[in-house]
Coordinates of C-alpha atoms in Angstrom, one line a residue:
Chain A
M1 CA 31.3 1.7 46.7
R2 CA 27.4 2.0 47.5
I3 CA 26.0 1.2 51.1
K4 CA 23.1 -0.7 51.2
G5 CA 21.2 -0.4 54.4
V6 CA 17.8 -2.2 55.1
A7 CA 15.9 0.8 55.3
G8 CA 17.1 1.7 51.7
L9 CA 16.3 -2.0 50.6
R10 CA 12.6 -1.6 51.6
G11 CA 12.4 1.6 49.8
S12 CA 13.4 0.3 46.7
V13 CA 11.4 -2.8 46.9
R14 CA 8.0 -1.0 47.6
G15 CA 9.1 1.8 45.2
L16 CA 9.3 -1.5 43.0
G17 CA 5.8 -2.6 44.3
V18 CA 4.0 1.1 43.4
L19 CA 5.5 0.7 39.9
A20 CA 4.4 -2.7 39.4
G21 CA 1.0 -2.0 40.4
L22 CA 0.7 1.0 38.2
G23 CA 1.7 -1.0 35.4
I24 CA -0.8 -3.6 36.0
L25 CA -3.4 -1.1 36.2
L26 CA -2.3 0.6 32.8
A27 CA -2.1 -3.1 31.4
G28 CA -5.4 -4.0 32.8
A29 CA -7.1 -1.6 31.0
A30 CA -5.6 -2.4 27.7
C31 CA -7.2 -5.6 26.8
Y32 CA -8.8 -5.4 23.8
P33 CA -7.6 -1.7 23.1
G34 CA -9.0 0.2 19.9
D35 CA -11.6 2.8 18.8
G36 CA -13.5 -0.4 17.0
P37 CA -16.2 0.6 15.0
S38 CA -17.1 4.0 14.5
N39 CA -20.3 3.6 12.5
V40 CA -23.1 1.2 11.2
Q41 CA -21.8 0.6 8.3
D42 CA -18.3 -1.0 9.9
L43 CA -20.4 -3.7 11.1
D44 CA -21.9 -5.1 7.6
V45 CA -20.2 -8.1 6.5
V46 CA -20.2 -9.9 3.3
L47 CA -19.9 -13.4 2.8
T48 CA -19.4 -15.9 -0.2
L49 CA -19.0 -19.6 -0.4
Y50 CA -18.6 -22.0 -3.5
D51 CA -18.1 -25.3 -4.7
T52 CA -14.8 -25.2 -5.2
D53 CA -15.2 -28.5 -7.9
V54 CA -17.1 -26.5 -10.1
D55 CA -16.0 -25.0 -13.2
F56 CA -18.0 -21.8 -13.5
S57 CA -16.6 -21.0 -17.2
S58 CA -18.8 -23.9 -18.3
F59 CA -21.9 -22.2 -17.6
R60 CA -23.5 -19.4 -19.9
T61 CA -27.3 -18.6 -19.2
F62 CA -28.9 -17.9 -15.8
A63 CA -32.6 -17.5 -14.9
M64 CA -33.9 -15.5 -11.9
P65 CA -37.4 -14.9 -10.3
D66 CA -38.5 -11.1 -10.7
S67 CA -39.5 -11.2 -7.0
V68 CA -37.1 -11.3 -3.7
V69 CA -38.0 -14.1 -1.2
H70 CA -38.9 -12.6 2.5
I71 CA -38.2 -15.2 5.0
G72 CA -39.9 -13.5 8.3
S73 CA -42.1 -14.0 11.3
E74 CA -44.5 -16.5 9.4
Q75 CA -41.5 -19.1 8.9
S76 CA -39.8 -18.6 12.6
E77 CA -40.7 -16.4 15.3
D78 CA -37.1 -15.8 15.5
L79 CA -37.0 -13.6 12.2
I80 CA -38.7 -10.2 11.7
D81 CA -40.6 -9.0 8.4
L82 CA -38.7 -6.9 6.7
P83 CA -40.1 -3.8 4.2
R84 CA -39.9 -4.3 0.5
T85 CA -38.6 -1.0 0.1
Y86 CA -35.6 -2.2 -1.4
D87 CA -36.7 -5.2 -3.4
D88 CA -36.2 -3.9 -6.9
L89 CA -32.9 -2.6 -6.4
I90 CA -31.7 -6.2 -5.1
L91 CA -32.8 -7.5 -8.2
E92 CA -31.7 -5.1 -10.4
L93 CA -27.9 -5.2 -8.8
A94 CA -27.9 -8.6 -9.0
A95 CA -29.3 -9.1 -12.6
E96 CA -26.3 -6.5 -13.7
N97 CA -23.8 -8.0 -11.8
M98 CA -24.4 -11.4 -13.6
A99 CA -24.2 -9.6 -16.8
S100 CA -21.1 -8.1 -15.7
A101 CA -19.6 -11.6 -14.8
G102 CA -20.4 -12.6 -18.3
F103 CA -23.7 -14.3 -17.8
I104 CA -26.9 -14.1 -20.2
R105 CA -30.1 -13.7 -18.9
E106 CA -32.5 -16.5 -20.4
P107 CA -36.0 -15.1 -20.8
D108 CA -38.0 -18.0 -21.3
P109 CA -36.5 -20.7 -19.1
E110 CA -39.5 -22.8 -19.1
A111 CA -39.0 -23.5 -22.9
A112 CA -35.6 -23.1 -23.3
G113 CA -34.0 -23.9 -19.7
A114 CA -31.0 -22.4 -18.2
D115 CA -27.6 -23.4 -16.9
L116 CA -27.7 -21.4 -13.6
I117 CA -30.8 -20.3 -11.6
L118 CA -30.3 -17.2 -9.3
L119 CA -32.2 -17.2 -6.2
V120 CA -32.8 -13.9 -4.1
G121 CA -33.9 -13.9 -0.5
A122 CA -33.8 -11.7 2.4
L123 CA -34.5 -12.2 6.2
G124 CA -34.1 -9.9 9.4
S125 CA -33.8 -11.1 13.0
S126 CA -33.9 -9.5 16.3
K127 CA -31.6 -10.2 19.1
E128 CA -32.4 -9.2 22.3
Y129 CA -29.8 -8.7 25.5
W130 CA -30.2 -7.9 29.1
V131 CA -27.8 -5.4 30.5
Y132 CA -27.2 -5.3 34.1
Q133 CA -24.9 -3.1 36.6
D134 CA -24.7 -4.1 40.0
W135 CA -24.5 -1.3 42.7
W136 CA -20.5 -1.6 43.4
Y137 CA -20.4 0.5 39.7
Y138 CA -21.4 3.7 41.4
W139 CA -20.1 4.4 45.1
G140 CA -22.7 2.6 46.7
W141 CA -24.6 4.1 49.4
Y142 CA -22.5 6.9 51.3
P143 CA -23.1 8.9 54.1
G144 CA -24.6 11.8 54.0
W145 CA -26.8 14.6 55.4
G146 CA -29.7 12.0 56.0
Y147 CA -32.5 13.0 53.9
P148 CA -31.7 15.5 51.1
G149 CA -32.9 19.0 52.0
Y150 CA -32.8 18.2 55.9
P151 CA -29.4 19.7 56.8
G152 CA -28.0 19.3 60.3
Y153 CA -30.0 15.4 60.8
G154 CA -26.4 14.4 60.8
P155 CA -24.9 11.6 59.0
G156 CA -27.3 9.4 57.2
W157 CA -27.8 6.7 54.7
G158 CA -28.0 9.2 51.8
W159 CA -28.7 8.4 48.4
Y160 CA -28.4 4.6 47.5
Y161 CA -27.9 4.2 43.5
P162 CA -30.1 1.2 42.7
P163 CA -28.6 -1.6 40.3
Y164 CA -29.2 -0.2 36.6
V165 CA -30.9 -3.1 34.7
G166 CA -31.9 -2.5 31.0
T167 CA -32.2 -4.1 27.7
V168 CA -30.6 -3.7 24.5
K169 CA -32.1 -4.9 20.9
F170 CA -30.1 -5.4 17.7
E171 CA -32.3 -5.4 14.7
S172 CA -30.4 -7.4 11.4
G173 CA -31.2 -7.6 7.9
S174 CA -29.7 -10.1 5.6
I175 CA -29.8 -10.5 1.4
V176 CA -29.0 -13.9 0.4
L177 CA -28.4 -14.6 -3.3
T178 CA -28.0 -18.2 -4.1
L179 CA -27.0 -19.9 -7.8
V180 CA -27.9 -23.3 -8.2
D181 CA -27.6 -25.7 -10.8
P182 CA -30.8 -27.2 -12.3
N183 CA -29.3 -29.5 -14.4
L184 CA -28.0 -31.6 -11.7
A185 CA -31.4 -31.6 -9.6
D186 CA -32.0 -35.0 -7.6
G187 CA -35.5 -34.8 -7.1
E188 CA -36.2 -32.0 -4.8
D189 CA -32.8 -31.6 -4.1
I190 CA -30.8 -28.9 -6.2
P191 CA -27.0 -28.7 -5.8
V192 CA -25.9 -25.0 -4.8
V193 CA -22.7 -24.2 -6.5
W194 CA -22.5 -20.4 -5.2
T195 CA -23.9 -18.3 -2.4
G196 CA -23.8 -14.6 -1.6
V197 CA -24.5 -13.5 2.0
S198 CA -24.6 -9.7 3.5
R199 CA -25.6 -9.0 6.8
G200 CA -25.6 -5.7 8.3
L201 CA -27.5 -3.7 11.2
L202 CA -31.3 -2.3 10.3
E203 CA -30.3 1.3 11.9
G204 CA -28.5 4.3 10.8
G205 CA -29.1 5.7 7.3
G206 CA -27.8 5.1 3.8
A207 CA -29.5 1.7 3.4
Q208 CA -29.5 2.0 -0.4
G209 CA -25.9 2.5 -0.5
R210 CA -25.3 -0.1 1.7
I211 CA -27.1 -2.8 0.0
S212 CA -25.3 -1.4 -3.5
Y213 CA -21.8 -2.0 -1.9
A214 CA -23.1 -5.2 -0.5
I215 CA -24.2 -7.1 -3.8
N216 CA -21.4 -5.8 -5.6
Q217 CA -18.6 -6.8 -2.9
M218 CA -20.3 -10.2 -3.2
F219 CA -19.6 -10.4 -7.2
T220 CA -16.1 -8.7 -6.4
Q221 CA -14.5 -11.5 -4.1
S222 CA -15.7 -14.2 -6.4
P223 CA -13.7 -13.2 -9.7
Y224 CA -14.1 -17.3 -10.8
L225 CA -17.5 -16.4 -11.5
G226 CA -16.3 -14.3 -14.4
R227 CA -16.3 -15.8 -18.0
Chain B
M1 CA -3.6 -23.2 33.6
R2 CA -3.0 -26.0 36.3
N3 CA -0.4 -27.5 34.4
A4 CA 1.0 -23.5 34.2
I5 CA 0.9 -22.9 37.7
R6 CA 2.4 -26.6 38.6
T7 CA 5.6 -25.6 36.2
V8 CA 5.7 -22.1 37.5
A9 CA 5.6 -23.4 41.5
L10 CA 7.8 -26.2 40.2
A11 CA 10.4 -23.7 38.9
L12 CA 10.1 -21.4 41.9
F13 CA 11.0 -24.6 44.2
L14 CA 13.7 -25.4 42.3
V15 CA 15.1 -21.7 41.9
L16 CA 15.0 -21.3 45.6
A17 CA 15.9 -24.6 46.9
G18 CA 19.1 -24.3 44.8
R19 CA 19.7 -21.3 47.2
A20 CA 19.5 -23.7 50.4
D21 CA 23.3 -24.2 50.8
G22 CA 22.9 -24.2 54.5
N23 CA 24.9 -20.3 54.9
A24 CA 23.3 -18.4 57.5
Q25 CA 22.8 -15.4 55.4
A26 CA 20.6 -16.0 52.7
Q27 CA 21.4 -15.4 49.1
P28 CA 19.8 -12.2 47.7
W29 CA 16.8 -11.9 45.0
W30 CA 17.1 -9.2 42.3
W31 CA 13.5 -8.0 41.5
G32 CA 12.7 -6.0 38.7
F33 CA 9.7 -4.6 36.8
T34 CA 10.0 -3.4 32.8
Y35 CA 8.1 -1.4 30.6
Q36 CA 8.0 -2.5 27.4
T37 CA 7.4 -1.8 23.7
S38 CA 7.1 -4.6 21.2
L39 CA 6.9 -5.6 17.9
T40 CA 5.0 -8.7 16.0
T41 CA 7.0 -10.9 13.6
G42 CA 6.5 -14.0 11.4
E43 CA 3.1 -15.9 11.3
M44 CA 1.9 -13.1 13.7
K45 CA 2.4 -10.1 12.0
D46 CA -0.1 -11.8 9.3
F47 CA -2.6 -11.6 12.1
V48 CA -1.7 -8.7 14.2
D49 CA 0.5 -6.1 12.2
D50 CA 1.5 -4.1 15.4
F51 CA 4.1 -2.1 17.7
S52 CA 2.7 -2.4 20.8
W53 CA 3.1 0.1 23.8
R54 CA 1.4 -1.8 26.0
N55 CA 3.5 -4.2 27.7
V56 CA 4.4 -5.1 31.4
G57 CA 6.8 -7.3 32.7
V58 CA 7.8 -8.3 36.6
E59 CA 10.9 -10.8 37.5
G60 CA 13.0 -12.1 39.9
R61 CA 16.4 -13.4 39.7
S62 CA 18.7 -15.4 42.2
K63 CA 22.5 -15.6 42.4
I64 CA 23.8 -18.8 41.4
G65 CA 27.6 -17.6 40.7
P66 CA 28.8 -14.0 41.1
N67 CA 28.3 -13.5 37.1
A68 CA 24.9 -15.8 36.7
T69 CA 21.7 -15.8 37.9
L70 CA 18.5 -18.0 37.8
G71 CA 15.2 -17.0 37.9
V72 CA 11.4 -16.2 36.7
F73 CA 9.6 -13.8 34.7
F74 CA 6.2 -12.9 34.1
G75 CA 4.9 -10.8 31.3
W76 CA 1.6 -9.1 29.7
N77 CA 2.0 -8.0 26.0
V78 CA -1.0 -6.3 24.2
F79 CA -1.1 -6.2 20.4
S80 CA -4.0 -4.8 18.3
D81 CA -5.0 -3.8 14.6
E82 CA -7.6 -3.1 12.6
V83 CA -8.3 -4.3 8.8
D84 CA -10.6 -3.5 6.5
G85 CA -10.6 -6.4 3.5
T86 CA -10.9 -9.4 2.9
I87 CA -10.0 -12.7 4.5
S88 CA -10.2 -16.0 2.1
F89 CA -10.0 -19.5 3.0
D90 CA -10.6 -22.8 1.0
G91 CA -14.1 -22.0 -0.6
L92 CA -15.1 -19.2 1.8
D93 CA -14.1 -14.8 1.2
V94 CA -15.4 -12.7 4.2
S95 CA -15.4 -8.8 3.9
G96 CA -15.5 -6.6 6.1
Y97 CA -14.7 -4.2 9.3
Q98 CA -12.0 -6.4 11.3
S99 CA -10.7 -6.2 14.8
R100 CA -8.1 -8.0 15.8
W101 CA -6.1 -8.7 19.2
V102 CA -3.6 -10.8 20.9
N103 CA -2.9 -10.9 24.7
A104 CA 0.4 -12.7 25.4
F105 CA 1.5 -13.5 29.0
P106 CA 4.9 -15.4 29.1
M107 CA 5.7 -17.2 32.2
L108 CA 9.3 -18.2 31.9
V109 CA 12.0 -19.6 33.9
T110 CA 14.8 -17.9 32.8
G111 CA 19.1 -17.4 33.4
H112 CA 21.5 -15.0 32.7
Y113 CA 24.9 -14.4 32.4
Y114 CA 27.0 -10.9 33.4
L115 CA 29.9 -9.4 32.0
G116 CA 31.5 -6.8 33.6
E117 CA 32.5 -5.8 37.6
R118 CA 29.6 -5.1 40.1
G119 CA 29.3 -1.3 40.7
G120 CA 29.4 -0.5 37.1
P121 CA 27.2 -1.1 34.1
R122 CA 26.8 -4.7 33.3
T123 CA 26.0 -6.2 29.9
Y124 CA 24.1 -9.8 30.3
I125 CA 22.9 -12.2 28.0
G126 CA 19.8 -14.7 28.8
L127 CA 17.4 -17.2 28.0
G128 CA 13.9 -18.0 29.1
A129 CA 11.9 -20.9 28.6
G130 CA 8.6 -21.6 29.4
T131 CA 5.1 -21.4 28.6
Y132 CA 2.8 -18.3 26.9
W133 CA -1.1 -18.5 27.2
I134 CA -2.0 -16.6 24.1
R135 CA -5.4 -15.5 23.9
N136 CA -6.2 -14.4 19.5
R137 CA -9.3 -12.5 19.2
L138 CA -11.2 -11.3 15.7
A139 CA -14.2 -9.1 15.8
L140 CA -15.9 -9.0 12.1
G141 CA -19.7 -7.2 12.1
Q142 CA -21.5 -8.4 15.0
T143 CA -19.6 -11.6 15.5
A144 CA -16.6 -12.2 17.3
V145 CA -14.3 -15.3 17.8
T146 CA -11.6 -15.9 20.3
I147 CA -9.1 -18.9 20.5
D148 CA -6.8 -19.6 23.4
H149 CA -3.7 -21.7 23.3
W150 CA -0.8 -22.9 25.6
H151 CA 2.5 -22.4 23.7
F152 CA 6.0 -23.7 24.9
G153 CA 8.3 -21.0 24.2
L154 CA 12.1 -19.8 24.3
A155 CA 13.1 -16.0 24.7
P156 CA 16.4 -15.4 24.4
E157 CA 17.6 -12.1 25.8
V158 CA 20.5 -9.2 25.7
G159 CA 20.6 -6.3 28.3
V160 CA 22.3 -3.7 30.1
L161 CA 22.1 -3.5 34.0
I162 CA 22.9 0.2 34.7
P163 CA 23.5 1.4 38.5
T164 CA 21.7 4.3 38.7
Q165 CA 21.0 5.1 42.7
A166 CA 22.3 3.3 45.8
Y167 CA 19.1 1.2 46.3
S168 CA 18.0 0.8 42.3
D169 CA 19.5 -0.4 39.5
T170 CA 17.8 0.6 35.8
Y171 CA 18.4 -2.1 33.1
V172 CA 17.5 -1.8 29.3
S173 CA 16.9 -5.3 27.5
V174 CA 16.0 -6.6 23.8
K175 CA 14.0 -10.1 24.1
Y176 CA 12.9 -12.3 21.4
N177 CA 9.9 -13.9 22.1
Y178 CA 8.9 -17.5 20.2
A179 CA 6.1 -19.2 21.5
V180 CA 6.2 -22.7 19.3
K181 CA 3.2 -23.5 17.1
S182 CA 0.1 -24.9 19.1
G183 CA -3.3 -25.5 17.7
D184 CA -2.0 -24.4 13.7
M185 CA -1.1 -21.2 15.6
Q186 CA 2.8 -19.9 15.9
R187 CA 3.5 -16.6 17.7
S188 CA 6.8 -14.5 17.8
Y189 CA 7.1 -10.9 18.7
W190 CA 9.9 -8.8 19.9
T191 CA 10.2 -6.7 23.1
F192 CA 11.9 -3.7 24.1
G193 CA 12.1 -2.9 27.8
I194 CA 13.3 -0.3 30.3
G195 CA 12.8 -1.4 33.8
F196 CA 13.8 -0.4 37.3
A197 CA 15.4 -3.1 39.7
T198 CA 16.9 -3.8 43.2
P199 CA 20.4 -3.8 43.2
Y200 CA 22.7 -6.6 42.1

């Protein structure tokens, strides 16, 4: 037979309270656990959109310009200008992937026409964020020896940690490939049948590899383009 | 949130009011705290395939008979997953490194029935009913999407209450949490708990 005294019950309830508090602290540190992205490439995204009513097997030829259209600060103050260092690589990869999908590049589209036109563009953006950490991130001010270096003056206000205020800036670049059907043009409106977009931070190295992977992935995740 | 608070407050009132039987000696409450592991199932497993070690629960049970209790349960279950692949919708495909999280907060009114005799190990079965507030978050590239929903839910449970000391009990439990579809999302998961409680 167990004898339960008031003191014992108080102890068990107190113990439960401590356990509950510890548990809540532990769980409180775990809302979004995990390491998250470990390098810049982990933040690269490839997105493709297509018109589900289009039969891509009906297209055979395509045309594409010999330059990348850069959209930058001239078009919008929210955009930044990207260097043209990788333009040739982008055009080469786009053409290669279209060929691998079974399309034939029309060398003289103005004379012979083409089933599709592939437009290639690039744009960059810059976002800035304010970061603010208030004084309670630190111990605030604490009693010390008065002014540092003058011990013996008794407790004083010691050091005060001012709040940290700073900015963080992210620059991102996007490559946009667009397939349009010029034979369905209605005035200046030309229907878009497929779009591939890749976006990543303009940080870190390996840009050539990241661009190659992104453009190849656009076509890898678009098997319906294949003939 | 207000509806949930009202629901919980009403449940607490009903439980406490049901104990006001005019007896000068108040019926005792049984308080328990559990640490749990959990495992996603069904549609939830398609979003987050995780066996989680980050789960806690707090509950109180009031005796309504020699072998039965009525009470409340509050919990916090955290799930996470990392996926590197392509997700597809109608006409849209997206590839990239994804981090996914689900935070589930069950708030339940519970009823339990106990087998065996007081003073020894007692197996119990129970059922919880109430609401789950569930936050779903997906981060892809530089973008994150968070979707929160309230769900009605049920949680059948089996467990064993083991008296371990003069002033506390240990108990283990297995519970199936089923949060009914809300906003086109249905969530379900198992929890496996070990806990400490005031003596029953």
